[in-house]
PDB file of C-alpha atoms in Angstrom:
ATOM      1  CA  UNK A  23      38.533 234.141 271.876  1.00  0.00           C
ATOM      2  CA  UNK A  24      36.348 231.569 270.647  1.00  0.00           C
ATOM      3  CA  UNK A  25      34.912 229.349 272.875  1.00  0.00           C
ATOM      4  CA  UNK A  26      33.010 226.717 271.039  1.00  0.00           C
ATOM      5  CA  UNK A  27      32.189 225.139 267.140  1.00  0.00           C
ATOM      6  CA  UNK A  28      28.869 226.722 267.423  1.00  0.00           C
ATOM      7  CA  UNK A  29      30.433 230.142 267.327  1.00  0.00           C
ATOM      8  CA  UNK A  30      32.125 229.131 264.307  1.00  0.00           C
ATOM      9  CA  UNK A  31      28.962 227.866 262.555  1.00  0.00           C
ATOM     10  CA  UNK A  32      27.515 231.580 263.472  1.00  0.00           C
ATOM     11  CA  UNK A  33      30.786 233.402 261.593  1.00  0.00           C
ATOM     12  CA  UNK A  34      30.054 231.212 258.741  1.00  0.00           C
ATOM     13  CA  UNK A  35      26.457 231.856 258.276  1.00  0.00           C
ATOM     14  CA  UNK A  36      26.843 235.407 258.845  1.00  0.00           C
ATOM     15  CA  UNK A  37      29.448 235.872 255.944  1.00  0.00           C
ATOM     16  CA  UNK A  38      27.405 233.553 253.590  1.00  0.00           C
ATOM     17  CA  UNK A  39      25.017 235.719 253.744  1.00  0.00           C
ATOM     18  CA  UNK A  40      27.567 239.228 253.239  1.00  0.00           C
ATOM     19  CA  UNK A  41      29.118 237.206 250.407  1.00  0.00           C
ATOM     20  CA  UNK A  42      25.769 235.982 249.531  1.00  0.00           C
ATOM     21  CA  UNK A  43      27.635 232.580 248.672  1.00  0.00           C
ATOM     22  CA  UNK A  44      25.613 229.466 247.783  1.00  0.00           C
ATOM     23  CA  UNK A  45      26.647 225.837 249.433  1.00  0.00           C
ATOM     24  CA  UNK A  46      27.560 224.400 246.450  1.00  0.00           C
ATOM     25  CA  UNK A  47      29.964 227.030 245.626  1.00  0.00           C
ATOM     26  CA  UNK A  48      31.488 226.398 248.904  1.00  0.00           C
ATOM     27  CA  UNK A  49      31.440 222.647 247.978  1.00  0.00           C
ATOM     28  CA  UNK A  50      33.230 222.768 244.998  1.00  0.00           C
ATOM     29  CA  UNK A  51      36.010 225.040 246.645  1.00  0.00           C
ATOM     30  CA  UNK A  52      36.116 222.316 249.411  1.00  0.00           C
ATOM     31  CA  UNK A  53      36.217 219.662 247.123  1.00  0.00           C
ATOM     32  CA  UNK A  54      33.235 217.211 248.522  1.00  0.00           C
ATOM     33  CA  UNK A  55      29.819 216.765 247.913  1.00  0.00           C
ATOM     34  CA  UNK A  56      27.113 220.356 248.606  1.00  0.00           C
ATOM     35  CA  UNK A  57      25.642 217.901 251.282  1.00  0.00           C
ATOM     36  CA  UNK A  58      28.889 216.861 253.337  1.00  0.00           C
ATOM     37  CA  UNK A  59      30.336 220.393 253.235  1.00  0.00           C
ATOM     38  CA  UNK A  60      26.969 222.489 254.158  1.00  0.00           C
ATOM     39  CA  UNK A  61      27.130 219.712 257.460  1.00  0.00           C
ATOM     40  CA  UNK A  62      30.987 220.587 257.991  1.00  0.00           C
ATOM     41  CA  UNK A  63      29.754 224.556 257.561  1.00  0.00           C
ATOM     42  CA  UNK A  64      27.138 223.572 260.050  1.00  0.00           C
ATOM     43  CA  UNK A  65      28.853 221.899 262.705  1.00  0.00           C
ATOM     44  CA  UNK A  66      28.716 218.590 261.780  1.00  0.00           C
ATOM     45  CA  UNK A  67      31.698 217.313 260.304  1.00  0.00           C
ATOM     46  CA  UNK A  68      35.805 217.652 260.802  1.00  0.00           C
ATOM     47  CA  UNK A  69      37.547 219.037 257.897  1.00  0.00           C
ATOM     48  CA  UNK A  70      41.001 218.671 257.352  1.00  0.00           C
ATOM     49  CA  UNK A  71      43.283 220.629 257.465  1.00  0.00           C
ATOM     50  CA  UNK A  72      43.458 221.845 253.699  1.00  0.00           C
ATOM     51  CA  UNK A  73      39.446 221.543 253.764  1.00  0.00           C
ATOM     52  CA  UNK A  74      39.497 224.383 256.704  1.00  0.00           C
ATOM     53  CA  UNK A  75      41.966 226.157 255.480  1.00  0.00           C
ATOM     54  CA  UNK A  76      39.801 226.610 252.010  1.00  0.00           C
ATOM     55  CA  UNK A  77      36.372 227.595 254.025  1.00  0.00           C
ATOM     56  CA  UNK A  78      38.333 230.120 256.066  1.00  0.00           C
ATOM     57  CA  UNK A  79      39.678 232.049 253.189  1.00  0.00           C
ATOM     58  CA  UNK A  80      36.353 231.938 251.708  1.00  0.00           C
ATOM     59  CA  UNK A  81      34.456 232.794 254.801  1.00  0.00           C
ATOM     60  CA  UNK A  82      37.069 235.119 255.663  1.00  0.00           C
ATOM     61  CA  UNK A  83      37.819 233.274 259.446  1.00  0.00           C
ATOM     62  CA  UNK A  84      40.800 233.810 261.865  1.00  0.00           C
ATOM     63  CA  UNK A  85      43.333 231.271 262.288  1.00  0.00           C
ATOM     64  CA  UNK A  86      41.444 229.872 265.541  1.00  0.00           C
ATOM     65  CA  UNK A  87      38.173 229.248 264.022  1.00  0.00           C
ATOM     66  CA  UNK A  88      39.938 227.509 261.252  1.00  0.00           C
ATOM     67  CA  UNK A  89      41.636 225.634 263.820  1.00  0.00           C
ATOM     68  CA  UNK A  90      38.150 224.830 265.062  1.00  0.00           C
ATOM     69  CA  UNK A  91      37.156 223.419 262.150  1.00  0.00           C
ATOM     70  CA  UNK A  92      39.511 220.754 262.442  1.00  0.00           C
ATOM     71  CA  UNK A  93      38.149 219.603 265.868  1.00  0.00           C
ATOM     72  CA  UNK A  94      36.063 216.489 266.461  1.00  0.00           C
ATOM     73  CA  UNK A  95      32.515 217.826 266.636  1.00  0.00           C
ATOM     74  CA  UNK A  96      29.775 217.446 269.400  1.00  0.00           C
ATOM     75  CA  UNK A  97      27.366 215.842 266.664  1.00  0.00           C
ATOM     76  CA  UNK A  98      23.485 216.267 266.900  1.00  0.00           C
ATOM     77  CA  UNK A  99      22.146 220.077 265.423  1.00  0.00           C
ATOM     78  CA  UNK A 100      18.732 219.416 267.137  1.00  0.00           C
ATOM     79  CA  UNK A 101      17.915 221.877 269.717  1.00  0.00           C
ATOM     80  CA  UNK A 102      15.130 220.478 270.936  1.00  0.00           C
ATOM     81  CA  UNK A 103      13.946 216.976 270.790  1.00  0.00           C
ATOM     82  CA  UNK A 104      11.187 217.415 268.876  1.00  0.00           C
ATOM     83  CA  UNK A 105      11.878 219.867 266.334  1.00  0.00           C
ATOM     84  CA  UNK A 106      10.204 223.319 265.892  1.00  0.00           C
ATOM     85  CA  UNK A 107      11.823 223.917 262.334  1.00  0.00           C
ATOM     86  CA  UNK A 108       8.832 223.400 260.109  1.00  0.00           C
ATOM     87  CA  UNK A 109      11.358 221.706 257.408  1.00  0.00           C
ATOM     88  CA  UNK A 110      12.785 219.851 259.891  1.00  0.00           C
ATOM     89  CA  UNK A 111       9.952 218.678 261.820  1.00  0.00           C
ATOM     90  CA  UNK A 112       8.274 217.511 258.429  1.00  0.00           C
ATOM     91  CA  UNK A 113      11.817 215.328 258.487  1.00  0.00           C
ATOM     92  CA  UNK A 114      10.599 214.686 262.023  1.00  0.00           C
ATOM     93  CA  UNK A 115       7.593 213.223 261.406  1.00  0.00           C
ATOM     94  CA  UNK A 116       8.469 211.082 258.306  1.00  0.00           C
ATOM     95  CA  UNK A 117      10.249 209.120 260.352  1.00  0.00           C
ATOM     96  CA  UNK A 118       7.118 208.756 262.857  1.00  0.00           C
ATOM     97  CA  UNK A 119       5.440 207.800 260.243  1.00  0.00           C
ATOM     98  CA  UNK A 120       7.785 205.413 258.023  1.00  0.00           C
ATOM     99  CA  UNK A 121      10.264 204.526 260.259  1.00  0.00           C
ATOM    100  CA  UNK A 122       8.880 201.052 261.185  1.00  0.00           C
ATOM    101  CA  UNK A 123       8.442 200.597 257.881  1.00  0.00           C
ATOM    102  CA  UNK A 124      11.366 201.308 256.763  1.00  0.00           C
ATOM    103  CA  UNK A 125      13.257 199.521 259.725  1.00  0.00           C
ATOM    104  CA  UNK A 126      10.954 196.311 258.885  1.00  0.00           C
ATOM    105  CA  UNK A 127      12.313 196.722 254.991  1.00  0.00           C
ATOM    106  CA  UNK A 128      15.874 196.835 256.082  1.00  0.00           C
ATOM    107  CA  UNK A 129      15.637 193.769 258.556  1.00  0.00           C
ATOM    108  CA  UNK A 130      13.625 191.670 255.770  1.00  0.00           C
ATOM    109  CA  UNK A 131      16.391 192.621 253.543  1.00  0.00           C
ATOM    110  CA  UNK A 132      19.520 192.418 255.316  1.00  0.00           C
ATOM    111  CA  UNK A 133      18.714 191.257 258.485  1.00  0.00           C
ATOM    112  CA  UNK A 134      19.206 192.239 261.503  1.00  0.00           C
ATOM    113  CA  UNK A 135      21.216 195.402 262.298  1.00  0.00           C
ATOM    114  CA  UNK A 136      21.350 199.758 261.074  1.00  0.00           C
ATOM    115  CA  UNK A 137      22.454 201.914 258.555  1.00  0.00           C
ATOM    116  CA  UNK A 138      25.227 203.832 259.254  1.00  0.00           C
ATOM    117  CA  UNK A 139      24.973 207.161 259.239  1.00  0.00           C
ATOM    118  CA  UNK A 140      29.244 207.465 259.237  1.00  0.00           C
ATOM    119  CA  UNK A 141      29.742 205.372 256.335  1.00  0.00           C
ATOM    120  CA  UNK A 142      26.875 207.333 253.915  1.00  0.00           C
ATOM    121  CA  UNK A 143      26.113 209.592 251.605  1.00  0.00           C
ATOM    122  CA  UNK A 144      23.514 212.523 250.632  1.00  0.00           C
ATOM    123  CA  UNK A 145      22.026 213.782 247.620  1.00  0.00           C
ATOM    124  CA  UNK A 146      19.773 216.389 247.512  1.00  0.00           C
ATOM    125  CA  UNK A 147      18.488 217.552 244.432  1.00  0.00           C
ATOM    126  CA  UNK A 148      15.354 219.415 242.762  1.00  0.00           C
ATOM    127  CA  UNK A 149      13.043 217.343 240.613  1.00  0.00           C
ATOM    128  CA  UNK A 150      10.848 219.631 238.157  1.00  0.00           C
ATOM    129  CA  UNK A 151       7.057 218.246 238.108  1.00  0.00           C
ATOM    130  CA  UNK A 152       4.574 220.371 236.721  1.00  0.00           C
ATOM    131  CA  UNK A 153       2.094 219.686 239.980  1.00  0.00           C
ATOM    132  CA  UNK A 154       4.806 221.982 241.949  1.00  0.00           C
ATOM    133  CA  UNK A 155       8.539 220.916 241.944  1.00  0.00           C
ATOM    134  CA  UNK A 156       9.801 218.168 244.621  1.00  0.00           C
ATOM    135  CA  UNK A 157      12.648 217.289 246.764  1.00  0.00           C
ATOM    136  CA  UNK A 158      14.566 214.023 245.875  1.00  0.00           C
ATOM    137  CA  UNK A 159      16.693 213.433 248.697  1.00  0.00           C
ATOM    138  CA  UNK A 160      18.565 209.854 248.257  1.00  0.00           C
ATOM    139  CA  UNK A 161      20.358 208.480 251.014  1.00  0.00           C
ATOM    140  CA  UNK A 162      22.613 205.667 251.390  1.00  0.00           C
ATOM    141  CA  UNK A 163      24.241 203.813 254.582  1.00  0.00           C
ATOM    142  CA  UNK A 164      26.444 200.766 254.389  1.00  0.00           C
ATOM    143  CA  UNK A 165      24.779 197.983 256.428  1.00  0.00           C
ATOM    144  CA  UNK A 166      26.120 197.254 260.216  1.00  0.00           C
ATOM    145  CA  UNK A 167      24.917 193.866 260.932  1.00  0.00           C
ATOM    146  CA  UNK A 168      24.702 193.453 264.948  1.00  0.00           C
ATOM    147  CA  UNK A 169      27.056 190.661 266.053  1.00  0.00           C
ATOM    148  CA  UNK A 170      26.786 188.176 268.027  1.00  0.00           C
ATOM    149  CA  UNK A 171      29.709 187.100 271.199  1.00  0.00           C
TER     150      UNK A 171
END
């Protein structure tokens, strides 16, 4: 009996790695971008039903962690509040350091309100540079102005 998503996420790794699958393999069975799908993998996101039913039979699951799949997630993958993942940290500690700045952008630009992270998108992708390769990671949020009443 499963007893939480987490569990899930652990049956997933775990064949990944015995099928020594790669995300966007996974992605392009599910249908949706590398980035959505490795969160749904993760934890992160609800798949339908179609959507589970594809990254069970890949991940060879049982009927109940497919059905798991399809369950509103407890979002937030942090375990801590201030991350220990080096990778993650460094994420971490952008945003210590550009966050203001990046909040004061947005305001001066649109005004007054967030990002959303539920109507965005992710891309992730290598960018060759003879100095040592980088990460270009993109990210894009439709505007939420905050209302007044």
């Amino acid at each position: 009996m499963i007893s939480n998503r987490e569990q899930v996420t652990a049956m997933i790794l775990s064949a990944k790695v015995q099928k020594d699958l790669k995300w966007t393999q996974v992605a392009d069975a599910v249908g949706q971008s590398k980035e959505w799908t490795t969160a749904a993998c993760l934890g992160q996101m609800t798949l339908t039903k179609q959507q589970a039913a594809v990254v069970g039979e890949l991940f060879d699951l049982s009927d109940e962690a497919i059905a798991w799949l399809q369950i509103a997630p407890y979002k937030g993958s942090l375990p801590t509040a201030v991350p220990t993942d080096p990778l993650i940290y460094r994420l971490y500690e952008l945003v210590n350091v550009y966050g203001t700045t990046i909040k004061e952008l947005i305001h001066e630009e649109f005004g007054d309100g967030i990002m959303s992270a539920i109507d965005f998108s992710m891309d992730i992708q290598r960018e060759e540079d003879p100095k040592g390769d980088r990460v270009n990671m993109v990210m894009s949020g439709k505007f939420l102005p905050y209302k007044t009443y």
